[in-house]
Amino acid sequence: MKDLILDANFPRTLDQRVYHLGIRSGEVANRIVTVGAPSRANGIASLLDASPRPFTVTSERGFTTITGRYKGVPVSIVSIGMGYPNADFFVREVRECLTGDMVVIRLGSCGGLIDVPVGTIVVPKASIAITRNYDFEFIDGGSSEPPYRISKPVDADPQLHRTLSDALQRTRPPTVSTGVIDNTINASADSFYSSQGRQTSFPDHNETLIEQMKSNHANLATLEMETFHILHLAANWPSATQTTATVTPPVTALPVAPAMTVPPSPSTQGQPPNVSTSDAEGKPLRPKPRIRAAAAQMVFASRTSQDFITPETVAEIEAWSGRAVLEALVGFEIEPHHLHEEAGSVWELR
Ligand code: R1P
Ligand code: URA
């Protein structure tokens, strides 16, 4: 960290870069695919149009944002690493860099709880959270508390879910032997291990956890670590009426040292952030901007057969699903007045 940071409430650098992702307004598009691994992000980015040359920012905290166009439509690919906290940084920081709608598809790997082969792609219609209960006495097991908490479901955006599932079906290469399953329930866990029912040397009291979850949700098909939080934030973003832009920034210290492939347009340097309440002329947006989210999950680990996916199958299904996710995003309608302004953005056609 070497830059001066403004605003302890919502830290940004002097040139308006958000603290953890290292991006600013005009560097992230309304249509976004988010993944866990940089290699998956780069694979998807290889499908982007050659012009304008895709713009990449890798932040000091390991988030990578790649923005360009796919079939002429602006899209971003954001690699976020793993877990709820990183998903939280992603949704909140991107939201404050973007005007209009934020349409997010997460493309991640998962554990499969149903009897399907590894390499199957599952498109959940909803997700539950499964979290370790810190009030449970894990060493002696004696507690009136349960060891894990299972939340209510939160829905994916139904239209985006359908568009995504259709795109996966439509683009499935004939050489791929696995298929697509949709309308399932996902569980997002706060650990790859304990709250996904895996056994390690810790006394996690999780031997019956998967059975318990399945008995609560007959349609439970997948386990991973981010979808619930992304869907939950999307469902709980009420409007664009409150934003951090109204907070007077106190000066704190230290920042983000993003590495980027294409320098930002001089016209956007040092400008205040575009926040999401108004159109280019300052008129309030009607209806209000939305966050719409859905997920596609590649079964890497079968929790029924204990199979784990091979690198060859990963390459095959990532190529398929990466293209499908881009197709779904660019085919998903966003009203023109809910799009971030192109002028000065990194996807501007000059
Ligand atoms: C665990 O191996 C990671 O894989 C899954 C989980 O959600 C977790 O992040 O997703 P990604 O493949 O997108 O990282
Ligand atoms: N990701 C997870 O979180 N769990 C799995 O079992 C596989 C991938």
PDB file of N, CA and C in Angstrom, residues 18 20 24 61 64 82 102 145 207 237 267 302 308 316 332 338:
ATOM      1  N   VAL A  18     -11.517   1.905  -5.401  1.00  0.00           N
ATOM      2  CA  VAL A  18     -11.993   1.251  -4.185  1.00  0.00           C
ATOM      3  C   VAL A  18     -10.845   0.433  -3.584  1.00  0.00           C
ATOM      4  N   HIS A  20     -10.128  -2.512  -2.047  1.00  0.00           N
ATOM      5  CA  HIS A  20      -9.677  -3.912  -2.177  1.00  0.00           C
ATOM      6  C   HIS A  20      -9.641  -4.405  -3.621  1.00  0.00           C
ATOM      7  N   ARG A  24     -12.117   1.619 -10.368  1.00  0.00           N
ATOM      8  CA  ARG A  24     -12.940   2.810 -10.171  1.00  0.00           C
ATOM      9  C   ARG A  24     -13.981   2.875 -11.289  1.00  0.00           C
ATOM     10  N   ARG A  61      -4.726  -6.938  -3.185  1.00  0.00           N
ATOM     11  CA  ARG A  61      -5.406  -7.981  -2.401  1.00  0.00           C
ATOM     12  C   ARG A  61      -5.781  -9.195  -3.243  1.00  0.00           C
ATOM     13  N   THR A  64      -8.849  -9.670  -9.418  1.00  0.00           N
ATOM     14  CA  THR A  64      -8.541  -9.273 -10.796  1.00  0.00           C
ATOM     15  C   THR A  64      -9.835  -8.929 -11.527  1.00  0.00           C
ATOM     16  N   MET A  82     -11.892 -16.806  -2.646  1.00  0.00           N
ATOM     17  CA  MET A  82     -12.866 -17.715  -2.036  1.00  0.00           C
ATOM     18  C   MET A  82     -13.558 -17.126  -0.811  1.00  0.00           C
ATOM     19  N   MET A 102     -26.632  -3.891 -12.081  1.00  0.00           N
ATOM     20  CA  MET A 102     -25.459  -4.768 -11.918  1.00  0.00           C
ATOM     21  C   MET A 102     -25.981  -6.191 -12.096  1.00  0.00           C
ATOM     22  N   GLU A 145     -26.838 -25.431  22.025  1.00  0.00           N
ATOM     23  CA  GLU A 145     -26.798 -24.845  20.675  1.00  0.00           C
ATOM     24  C   GLU A 145     -26.531 -25.932  19.627  1.00  0.00           C
ATOM     25  N   GLU A 207     -20.911 -34.919  11.346  1.00  0.00           N
ATOM     26  CA  GLU A 207     -21.090 -36.226  10.689  1.00  0.00           C
ATOM     27  C   GLU A 207     -22.460 -36.353  10.015  1.00  0.00           C
ATOM     28  N   TRP A 237     -30.525  -5.225  -1.774  1.00  0.00           N
ATOM     29  CA  TRP A 237     -30.095  -3.871  -2.165  1.00  0.00           C
ATOM     30  C   TRP A 237     -31.369  -3.119  -2.510  1.00  0.00           C
ATOM     31  N   SER A 267      -9.789  11.279 -19.390  1.00  0.00           N
ATOM     32  CA  SER A 267     -11.021  12.011 -19.097  1.00  0.00           C
ATOM     33  C   SER A 267     -11.680  11.559 -17.801  1.00  0.00           C
ATOM     34  N   SER A 302     -17.632 -35.126  -6.259  1.00  0.00           N
ATOM     35  CA  SER A 302     -18.903 -35.807  -6.010  1.00  0.00           C
ATOM     36  C   SER A 302     -18.897 -36.300  -4.572  1.00  0.00           C
ATOM     37  N   PHE A 308     -13.256 -37.075  -7.853  1.00  0.00           N
ATOM     38  CA  PHE A 308     -12.839 -35.678  -8.025  1.00  0.00           C
ATOM     39  C   PHE A 308     -12.505 -35.487  -9.498  1.00  0.00           C
ATOM     40  N   GLU A 316     -12.301 -28.799 -20.237  1.00  0.00           N
ATOM     41  CA  GLU A 316     -13.421 -28.965 -21.162  1.00  0.00           C
ATOM     42  C   GLU A 316     -14.672 -28.206 -20.680  1.00  0.00           C
ATOM     43  N   PHE A 332     -28.848 -10.919 -22.066  1.00  0.00           N
ATOM     44  CA  PHE A 332     -29.741 -10.501 -20.981  1.00  0.00           C
ATOM     45  C   PHE A 332     -29.978  -9.002 -21.100  1.00  0.00           C
ATOM     46  N   HIS A 338     -30.265   2.189 -17.972  1.00  0.00           N
ATOM     47  CA  HIS A 338     -29.693   1.535 -16.787  1.00  0.00           C
ATOM     48  C   HIS A 338     -28.282   1.024 -17.060  1.00  0.00           C
TER      49      HIS A 338
END
